PDB file of C-alpha atoms and ligand atoms in Angstrom:
ATOM      1  CA  MET N  58     -43.025 -20.154 -67.260  1.00  0.00           C
ATOM      2  CA  LEU N  59     -46.333 -20.157 -65.465  1.00  0.00           C
ATOM      3  CA  SER N  60     -48.703 -23.092 -65.934  1.00  0.00           C
ATOM      4  CA  ARG N  61     -52.381 -22.621 -66.841  1.00  0.00           C
ATOM      5  CA  LYS N  62     -53.278 -23.377 -63.216  1.00  0.00           C
ATOM      6  CA  GLU N  63     -50.837 -20.760 -61.937  1.00  0.00           C
ATOM      7  CA  LEU N  64     -52.176 -18.171 -64.371  1.00  0.00           C
ATOM      8  CA  ASP N  65     -55.666 -18.854 -62.979  1.00  0.00           C
ATOM      9  CA  ARG N  66     -54.510 -18.888 -59.361  1.00  0.00           C
ATOM     10  CA  TYR N  67     -52.797 -15.509 -59.631  1.00  0.00           C
ATOM     11  CA  TYR N  68     -55.277 -13.962 -62.057  1.00  0.00           C
ATOM     12  CA  ARG N  69     -56.340 -11.132 -59.723  1.00  0.00           C
ATOM     13  CA  GLN N  70     -52.704 -10.064 -59.316  1.00  0.00           C
ATOM     14  CA  ILE N  71     -51.824 -10.489 -62.957  1.00  0.00           C
ATOM     15  CA  ILE N  72     -54.539  -8.063 -64.066  1.00  0.00           C
ATOM     16  CA  PHE N  73     -52.877  -5.306 -62.000  1.00  0.00           C
ATOM     17  CA  PRO N  74     -51.534  -3.065 -64.799  1.00  0.00           C
ATOM     18  CA  ASP N  75     -47.966  -2.501 -63.580  1.00  0.00           C
ATOM     19  CA  PHE N  76     -47.591  -6.121 -62.543  1.00  0.00           C
ATOM     20  CA  ASP N  77     -48.859  -8.343 -65.342  1.00  0.00           C
ATOM     21  CA  VAL N  78     -47.645 -11.875 -66.157  1.00  0.00           C
ATOM     22  CA  ARG N  79     -44.057 -10.639 -66.050  1.00  0.00           C
ATOM     23  CA  GLY N  80     -44.467  -9.509 -62.436  1.00  0.00           C
ATOM     24  CA  GLN N  81     -45.875 -12.914 -61.545  1.00  0.00           C
ATOM     25  CA  GLU N  82     -42.965 -14.635 -63.275  1.00  0.00           C
ATOM     26  CA  LYS N  83     -40.554 -12.484 -61.289  1.00  0.00           C
ATOM     27  CA  LEU N  84     -42.232 -13.657 -58.054  1.00  0.00           C
ATOM     28  CA  LYS N  85     -42.041 -17.283 -59.191  1.00  0.00           C
ATOM     29  CA  ASN N  86     -38.311 -16.899 -59.825  1.00  0.00           C
ATOM     30  CA  SER N  87     -37.696 -15.251 -56.453  1.00  0.00           C
ATOM     31  CA  HIS N  88     -36.235 -16.612 -53.256  1.00  0.00           C
ATOM     32  CA  ILE N  89     -36.962 -14.900 -49.964  1.00  0.00           C
ATOM     33  CA  LEU N  90     -35.998 -15.604 -46.390  1.00  0.00           C
ATOM     34  CA  ILE N  91     -38.499 -15.135 -43.577  1.00  0.00           C
ATOM     35  CA  ALA N  92     -36.590 -14.899 -40.302  1.00  0.00           C
ATOM     36  CA  GLY N  93     -38.961 -16.056 -37.574  1.00  0.00           C
ATOM     37  CA  VAL N  94     -42.382 -17.635 -38.070  1.00  0.00           C
ATOM     38  CA  GLY N  95     -44.156 -16.186 -35.048  1.00  0.00           C
ATOM     39  CA  GLY N  96     -46.775 -13.433 -35.179  1.00  0.00           C
ATOM     40  CA  LEU N  97     -45.191 -11.463 -38.018  1.00  0.00           C
ATOM     41  CA  GLY N  98     -43.777 -14.416 -39.936  1.00  0.00           C
ATOM     42  CA  SER N  99     -47.050 -16.395 -39.768  1.00  0.00           C
ATOM     43  CA  LEU N 100     -48.770 -13.685 -41.709  1.00  0.00           C
ATOM     44  CA  SER N 101     -46.007 -12.614 -44.093  1.00  0.00           C
ATOM     45  CA  SER N 102     -45.328 -16.249 -45.032  1.00  0.00           C
ATOM     46  CA  THR N 103     -49.053 -16.763 -45.662  1.00  0.00           C
ATOM     47  CA  TYR N 104     -49.391 -13.775 -47.981  1.00  0.00           C
ATOM     48  CA  LEU N 105     -46.103 -14.381 -49.751  1.00  0.00           C
ATOM     49  CA  THR N 106     -46.927 -18.064 -50.282  1.00  0.00           C
ATOM     50  CA  ARG N 107     -50.372 -17.246 -51.607  1.00  0.00           C
ATOM     51  CA  ALA N 108     -48.904 -14.542 -53.851  1.00  0.00           C
ATOM     52  CA  GLY N 109     -46.662 -17.144 -55.502  1.00  0.00           C
ATOM     53  CA  ILE N 110     -43.101 -16.417 -54.394  1.00  0.00           C
ATOM     54  CA  GLY N 111     -41.230 -19.355 -55.925  1.00  0.00           C
ATOM     55  CA  HIS N 112     -38.978 -20.270 -53.012  1.00  0.00           C
ATOM     56  CA  ILE N 113     -39.387 -19.298 -49.363  1.00  0.00           C
ATOM     57  CA  THR N 114     -36.913 -20.234 -46.657  1.00  0.00           C
ATOM     58  CA  LEU N 115     -38.247 -20.165 -43.104  1.00  0.00           C
ATOM     59  CA  VAL N 116     -35.900 -20.058 -40.131  1.00  0.00           C
ATOM     60  CA  ASP N 117     -37.007 -20.415 -36.517  1.00  0.00           C
ATOM     61  CA  ASN N 118     -35.942 -22.492 -33.522  1.00  0.00           C
ATOM     62  CA  ASP N 119     -39.161 -22.352 -31.490  1.00  0.00           C
ATOM     63  CA  HIS N 120     -41.962 -24.812 -30.833  1.00  0.00           C
ATOM     64  CA  VAL N 121     -45.658 -23.896 -30.934  1.00  0.00           C
ATOM     65  CA  GLU N 122     -47.141 -22.951 -27.550  1.00  0.00           C
ATOM     66  CA  LEU N 123     -50.727 -22.322 -26.498  1.00  0.00           C
ATOM     67  CA  SER N 124     -49.997 -18.647 -25.816  1.00  0.00           C
ATOM     68  CA  ASP N 125     -48.895 -18.214 -29.473  1.00  0.00           C
ATOM     69  CA  LEU N 126     -52.327 -18.967 -30.872  1.00  0.00           C
ATOM     70  CA  ASN N 127     -53.871 -15.499 -30.356  1.00  0.00           C
ATOM     71  CA  ARG N 128     -51.708 -14.177 -33.195  1.00  0.00           C
ATOM     72  CA  GLN N 129     -49.632 -16.856 -34.928  1.00  0.00           C
ATOM     73  CA  ILE N 130     -52.214 -17.716 -37.530  1.00  0.00           C
ATOM     74  CA  LEU N 131     -50.305 -20.603 -39.119  1.00  0.00           C
ATOM     75  CA  TYR N 132     -50.884 -22.776 -36.064  1.00  0.00           C
ATOM     76  CA  GLN N 133     -53.740 -24.316 -34.159  1.00  0.00           C
ATOM     77  CA  ASP N 134     -54.200 -26.447 -31.036  1.00  0.00           C
ATOM     78  CA  GLU N 135     -53.122 -29.678 -32.734  1.00  0.00           C
ATOM     79  CA  ASN N 136     -49.718 -28.110 -33.545  1.00  0.00           C
ATOM     80  CA  ILE N 137     -48.779 -27.348 -29.930  1.00  0.00           C
ATOM     81  CA  GLY N 138     -45.344 -28.792 -29.188  1.00  0.00           C
ATOM     82  CA  GLU N 139     -44.351 -29.075 -32.867  1.00  0.00           C
ATOM     83  CA  ARG N 140     -41.453 -27.194 -34.398  1.00  0.00           C
ATOM     84  CA  LYS N 141     -42.876 -24.009 -35.884  1.00  0.00           C
ATOM     85  CA  VAL N 142     -40.929 -24.372 -39.137  1.00  0.00           C
ATOM     86  CA  ASP N 143     -42.312 -27.888 -39.670  1.00  0.00           C
ATOM     87  CA  SER N 144     -45.951 -26.942 -38.982  1.00  0.00           C
ATOM     88  CA  ALA N 145     -45.524 -23.820 -41.113  1.00  0.00           C
ATOM     89  CA  HIS N 146     -43.967 -25.810 -43.966  1.00  0.00           C
ATOM     90  CA  LYS N 147     -46.895 -28.219 -44.072  1.00  0.00           C
ATOM     91  CA  ARG N 148     -49.549 -25.521 -43.736  1.00  0.00           C
ATOM     92  CA  LEU N 149     -48.027 -23.267 -46.415  1.00  0.00           C
ATOM     93  CA  LEU N 150     -47.812 -26.093 -48.962  1.00  0.00           C
ATOM     94  CA  GLU N 151     -51.511 -26.771 -48.346  1.00  0.00           C
ATOM     95  CA  MET N 152     -52.174 -23.126 -49.248  1.00  0.00           C
ATOM     96  CA  ASN N 153     -50.137 -23.215 -52.437  1.00  0.00           C
ATOM     97  CA  PRO N 154     -48.477 -26.341 -53.870  1.00  0.00           C
ATOM     98  CA  HIS N 155     -46.596 -24.292 -56.502  1.00  0.00           C
ATOM     99  CA  VAL N 156     -44.236 -22.816 -53.905  1.00  0.00           C
ATOM    100  CA  GLU N 157     -41.043 -24.413 -52.588  1.00  0.00           C
ATOM    101  CA  ILE N 158     -40.602 -24.039 -48.839  1.00  0.00           C
ATOM    102  CA  THR N 159     -37.307 -24.725 -47.072  1.00  0.00           C
ATOM    103  CA  PRO N 160     -37.643 -24.977 -43.280  1.00  0.00           C
ATOM    104  CA  ILE N 161     -34.531 -24.390 -41.151  1.00  0.00           C
ATOM    105  CA  PHE N 162     -34.847 -25.253 -37.458  1.00  0.00           C
ATOM    106  CA  GLU N 163     -32.011 -23.154 -36.099  1.00  0.00           C
ATOM    107  CA  LYS N 164     -31.355 -20.081 -34.032  1.00  0.00           C
ATOM    108  CA  ILE N 165     -29.750 -17.379 -36.171  1.00  0.00           C
ATOM    109  CA  ARG N 166     -26.203 -16.874 -34.884  1.00  0.00           C
ATOM    110  CA  LYS N 167     -23.016 -15.200 -36.056  1.00  0.00           C
ATOM    111  CA  GLU N 168     -21.710 -18.584 -37.177  1.00  0.00           C
ATOM    112  CA  ASN N 169     -24.657 -19.564 -39.399  1.00  0.00           C
ATOM    113  CA  VAL N 170     -26.201 -16.256 -40.505  1.00  0.00           C
ATOM    114  CA  LEU N 171     -24.262 -16.048 -43.770  1.00  0.00           C
ATOM    115  CA  SER N 172     -25.260 -19.525 -44.926  1.00  0.00           C
ATOM    116  CA  ILE N 173     -28.897 -18.818 -43.937  1.00  0.00           C
ATOM    117  CA  VAL N 174     -29.239 -15.602 -45.976  1.00  0.00           C
ATOM    118  CA  LYS N 175     -27.171 -16.825 -48.964  1.00  0.00           C
ATOM    119  CA  GLY N 176     -29.249 -16.883 -52.130  1.00  0.00           C
ATOM    120  CA  ALA N 177     -32.174 -14.829 -50.766  1.00  0.00           C
ATOM    121  CA  GLN N 178     -33.172 -11.745 -52.744  1.00  0.00           C
ATOM    122  CA  VAL N 179     -35.114 -10.229 -49.856  1.00  0.00           C
ATOM    123  CA  VAL N 180     -35.057 -10.904 -46.112  1.00  0.00           C
ATOM    124  CA  VAL N 181     -38.289 -10.345 -44.174  1.00  0.00           C
ATOM    125  CA  ASP N 182     -37.977  -9.681 -40.449  1.00  0.00           C
ATOM    126  CA  GLY N 183     -40.258 -11.800 -38.297  1.00  0.00           C
ATOM    127  CA  LEU N 184     -38.027 -11.709 -35.236  1.00  0.00           C
ATOM    128  CA  ASP N 185     -38.836 -10.963 -31.629  1.00  0.00           C
ATOM    129  CA  ASN N 186     -35.491  -9.552 -30.502  1.00  0.00           C
ATOM    130  CA  PHE N 187     -33.105  -6.792 -31.546  1.00  0.00           C
ATOM    131  CA  GLU N 188     -29.904  -8.730 -31.089  1.00  0.00           C
ATOM    132  CA  THR N 189     -30.791 -11.071 -33.979  1.00  0.00           C
ATOM    133  CA  ARG N 190     -32.270  -8.211 -36.008  1.00  0.00           C
ATOM    134  CA  PHE N 191     -28.977  -6.325 -35.844  1.00  0.00           C
ATOM    135  CA  LEU N 192     -27.106  -9.446 -36.877  1.00  0.00           C
ATOM    136  CA  LEU N 193     -29.370  -9.871 -39.902  1.00  0.00           C
ATOM    137  CA  ASN N 194     -29.196  -6.141 -40.690  1.00  0.00           C
ATOM    138  CA  SER N 195     -25.436  -6.242 -40.802  1.00  0.00           C
ATOM    139  CA  ILE N 196     -25.187  -9.400 -42.950  1.00  0.00           C
ATOM    140  CA  CYS N 197     -27.837  -8.028 -45.335  1.00  0.00           C
ATOM    141  CA  VAL N 198     -25.832  -4.797 -45.753  1.00  0.00           C
ATOM    142  CA  LYS N 199     -22.666  -6.828 -46.410  1.00  0.00           C
ATOM    143  CA  GLU N 200     -24.344  -9.207 -48.845  1.00  0.00           C
ATOM    144  CA  ASN N 201     -26.384  -6.438 -50.502  1.00  0.00           C
ATOM    145  CA  ILE N 202     -29.784  -7.999 -49.725  1.00  0.00           C
ATOM    146  CA  PRO N 203     -32.791  -5.748 -48.991  1.00  0.00           C
ATOM    147  CA  PHE N 204     -34.057  -6.240 -45.426  1.00  0.00           C
ATOM    148  CA  ILE N 205     -37.630  -5.432 -44.439  1.00  0.00           C
ATOM    149  CA  TYR N 206     -37.666  -4.553 -40.761  1.00  0.00           C
ATOM    150  CA  GLY N 207     -40.903  -5.010 -38.831  1.00  0.00           C
ATOM    151  CA  GLY N 208     -41.471  -4.643 -35.113  1.00  0.00           C
ATOM    152  CA  ILE N 209     -44.404  -4.628 -32.734  1.00  0.00           C
ATOM    153  CA  ASP N 210     -45.093  -3.855 -29.078  1.00  0.00           C
ATOM    154  CA  GLY N 211     -48.608  -3.848 -27.661  1.00  0.00           C
ATOM    155  CA  LEU N 212     -50.671  -1.631 -29.940  1.00  0.00           C
ATOM    156  CA  ASN N 213     -47.627  -0.115 -31.666  1.00  0.00           C
ATOM    157  CA  GLY N 214     -45.937  -1.266 -34.825  1.00  0.00           C
ATOM    158  CA  ALA N 215     -43.077  -0.143 -37.062  1.00  0.00           C
ATOM    159  CA  ILE N 216     -41.791  -1.006 -40.515  1.00  0.00           C
ATOM    160  CA  MET N 217     -38.887   0.159 -42.673  1.00  0.00           C
ATOM    161  CA  THR N 218     -37.248  -1.204 -45.810  1.00  0.00           C
ATOM    162  CA  ILE N 219     -33.465  -1.175 -45.872  1.00  0.00           C
ATOM    163  CA  ILE N 220     -31.779  -1.136 -49.279  1.00  0.00           C
ATOM    164  CA  PRO N 221     -28.046  -1.705 -48.695  1.00  0.00           C
ATOM    165  CA  ASN N 222     -25.771   1.123 -49.795  1.00  0.00           C
ATOM    166  CA  LYS N 223     -28.750   3.334 -50.595  1.00  0.00           C
ATOM    167  CA  THR N 224     -30.779   3.849 -47.440  1.00  0.00           C
ATOM    168  CA  PRO N 225     -30.011   4.086 -43.734  1.00  0.00           C
ATOM    169  CA  CYS N 226     -29.731   0.693 -42.054  1.00  0.00           C
ATOM    170  CA  LEU N 227     -31.236  -0.495 -38.776  1.00  0.00           C
ATOM    171  CA  THR N 228     -28.100   0.497 -36.847  1.00  0.00           C
ATOM    172  CA  CYS N 229     -28.276   4.046 -38.305  1.00  0.00           C
ATOM    173  CA  LEU N 230     -31.842   4.192 -37.031  1.00  0.00           C
ATOM    174  CA  PHE N 231     -31.435   2.835 -33.519  1.00  0.00           C
ATOM    175  CA  LYS N 232     -27.710   3.540 -32.878  1.00  0.00           C
ATOM    176  CA  ASN N 233     -27.690   1.079 -29.985  1.00  0.00           C
ATOM    177  CA  THR N 234     -29.694  -2.043 -29.352  1.00  0.00           C
ATOM    178  CA  PRO N 235     -32.924  -0.872 -27.726  1.00  0.00           C
ATOM    179  CA  THR N 236     -33.217  -2.300 -24.224  1.00  0.00           C
ATOM    180  CA  GLU N 237     -35.794  -5.033 -24.152  1.00  0.00           C
ATOM    181  CA  LYS N 238     -37.531  -4.852 -20.838  1.00  0.00           C
ATOM    182  CA  LYS N 239     -39.675  -7.929 -20.731  1.00  0.00           C
ATOM    183  CA  ASP N 240     -39.419 -11.547 -21.768  1.00  0.00           C
ATOM    184  CA  PHE N 241     -42.905 -11.353 -23.202  1.00  0.00           C
ATOM    185  CA  LEU N 242     -44.279  -8.255 -24.877  1.00  0.00           C
ATOM    186  CA  PRO N 243     -48.021  -7.691 -24.757  1.00  0.00           C
ATOM    187  CA  VAL N 244     -49.539  -8.224 -28.201  1.00  0.00           C
ATOM    188  CA  PHE N 245     -52.889  -8.431 -29.936  1.00  0.00           C
ATOM    189  CA  GLY N 246     -52.949 -10.442 -33.157  1.00  0.00           C
ATOM    190  CA  PHE N 247     -54.025  -7.582 -35.383  1.00  0.00           C
ATOM    191  CA  VAL N 248     -50.827  -5.552 -34.794  1.00  0.00           C
ATOM    192  CA  PRO N 249     -48.390  -8.132 -36.221  1.00  0.00           C
ATOM    193  CA  GLY N 250     -51.129  -8.828 -38.798  1.00  0.00           C
ATOM    194  CA  LEU N 251     -51.018  -5.212 -39.943  1.00  0.00           C
ATOM    195  CA  ILE N 252     -47.237  -4.855 -39.925  1.00  0.00           C
ATOM    196  CA  ALA N 253     -46.656  -8.209 -41.645  1.00  0.00           C
ATOM    197  CA  SER N 254     -49.182  -7.280 -44.350  1.00  0.00           C
ATOM    198  CA  LEU N 255     -47.155  -4.152 -45.038  1.00  0.00           C
ATOM    199  CA  GLN N 256     -43.928  -6.188 -45.056  1.00  0.00           C
ATOM    200  CA  SER N 257     -45.470  -8.565 -47.614  1.00  0.00           C
ATOM    201  CA  MET N 258     -46.424  -5.585 -49.752  1.00  0.00           C
ATOM    202  CA  GLU N 259     -42.868  -4.267 -49.549  1.00  0.00           C
ATOM    203  CA  ALA N 260     -41.384  -7.641 -50.517  1.00  0.00           C
ATOM    204  CA  ILE N 261     -43.655  -7.986 -53.550  1.00  0.00           C
ATOM    205  CA  LYS N 262     -42.996  -4.403 -54.649  1.00  0.00           C
ATOM    206  CA  LEU N 263     -39.239  -4.955 -54.466  1.00  0.00           C
ATOM    207  CA  LEU N 264     -39.303  -8.320 -56.235  1.00  0.00           C
ATOM    208  CA  ALA N 265     -41.679  -7.271 -59.015  1.00  0.00           C
ATOM    209  CA  ASN N 266     -40.285  -3.761 -59.221  1.00  0.00           C
ATOM    210  CA  ILE N 267     -43.578  -1.934 -58.809  1.00  0.00           C
ATOM    211  CA  GLY N 268     -44.317   1.266 -56.900  1.00  0.00           C
ATOM    212  CA  THR N 269     -41.935   2.903 -54.445  1.00  0.00           C
ATOM    213  CA  PRO N 270     -40.750   0.978 -51.376  1.00  0.00           C
ATOM    214  CA  LEU N 271     -40.691   2.426 -47.851  1.00  0.00           C
ATOM    215  CA  ALA N 272     -36.941   2.741 -48.296  1.00  0.00           C
ATOM    216  CA  GLY N 273     -35.287   5.202 -45.955  1.00  0.00           C
ATOM    217  CA  LYS N 274     -38.649   5.910 -44.369  1.00  0.00           C
ATOM    218  CA  LEU N 275     -39.852   4.609 -41.032  1.00  0.00           C
ATOM    219  CA  LEU N 276     -43.590   4.012 -40.819  1.00  0.00           C
ATOM    220  CA  LEU N 277     -44.911   3.947 -37.271  1.00  0.00           C
ATOM    221  CA  PHE N 278     -48.382   2.826 -36.272  1.00  0.00           C
ATOM    222  CA  ASP N 279     -50.030   3.847 -33.016  1.00  0.00           C
ATOM    223  CA  GLY N 280     -52.979   1.547 -32.424  1.00  0.00           C
ATOM    224  CA  LYS N 281     -54.292   3.600 -29.496  1.00  0.00           C
ATOM    225  CA  THR N 282     -55.155   6.470 -31.831  1.00  0.00           C
ATOM    226  CA  GLY N 283     -55.178   4.531 -35.105  1.00  0.00           C
ATOM    227  CA  GLU N 284     -52.626   6.965 -36.533  1.00  0.00           C
ATOM    228  CA  PHE N 285     -49.721   6.316 -38.865  1.00  0.00           C
ATOM    229  CA  LEU N 286     -46.604   8.469 -38.840  1.00  0.00           C
ATOM    230  CA  LEU N 287     -44.145   8.375 -41.736  1.00  0.00           C
ATOM    231  CA  SER N 288     -40.746   9.864 -41.048  1.00  0.00           C
ATOM    232  CA  LYS N 289     -37.644  10.128 -43.187  1.00  0.00           C
ATOM    233  CA  THR N 290     -34.603   8.484 -41.641  1.00  0.00           C
ATOM    234  CA  ASN N 291     -31.015   9.691 -41.953  1.00  0.00           C
ATOM    235  CA  LYS N 292     -27.925   7.720 -42.786  1.00  0.00           C
ATOM    236  CA  ASP N 293     -25.257   7.892 -40.096  1.00  0.00           C
ATOM    237  CA  ASN N 294     -21.885   8.374 -41.823  1.00  0.00           C
ATOM    238  CA  ASP N 295     -20.182   6.886 -38.762  1.00  0.00           C
ATOM    239  CA  CYS N 296     -22.508   3.861 -38.689  1.00  0.00           C
ATOM    240  CA  PRO N 297     -20.368   0.793 -37.838  1.00  0.00           C
ATOM    241  CA  VAL N 298     -22.463  -1.296 -40.259  1.00  0.00           C
ATOM    242  CA  CYS N 299     -23.044   0.869 -43.336  1.00  0.00           C
ATOM    243  CA  GLY N 300     -20.941   4.026 -42.753  1.00  0.00           C
ATOM    244  CA  LYS N 301     -18.022   4.985 -44.993  1.00  0.00           C
TER     245      LYS N 301
HETATM  246 ZN1   ZN O 220     -26.151   2.096 -40.958  1.00  0.00          ZN
END
């Protein structure tokens, strides 16, 4: 049940007709995993915390660096050198004390990925590499957990929601791991900001069961022209992750 303070805090969401108090209660009873609290994860964790998701697990094994601060809005100069999950934990609780945050300072690997995703109802991608994304994609398909893919490069962004056993998965979409050319991709803060906002929207829609998710549809953003392109994706029957 929501307290009087929570009802006031979330009032502007609660008055949304399809959402209502029941939608807010669903968020409060939800547990999500945000994989990576960099540019994407800084923003999705902020919106999802403020929206009142009851339990958020953050996983990341990086420390805050000066060159993160153009886009990783959870951090500031005084956090440089700190573990991102610890700074994020503290900052998010300051934003909303009604949310439980579990920080995990670990690199996601084959050996720990199952225990990390266990119990989450939605996994939000905040990663910076495809190897880990594919690992998460495959465990989410196996464990039947929706996975909200988000990626950025320069002025380009992409997002797709994967519903296991219903929609194509990330491996169907990319077939092979895309080659990652550089150690550091160029990035302006507003691109992860945009993509992570859309990921937060997707997570809330799935958890509260409102609207239609971007399931089976890849939304691409081209910042150079300001254009969005929505394309239907196809399931690969021979997909090693989700194929028959
Ligand atoms: Zn697949």
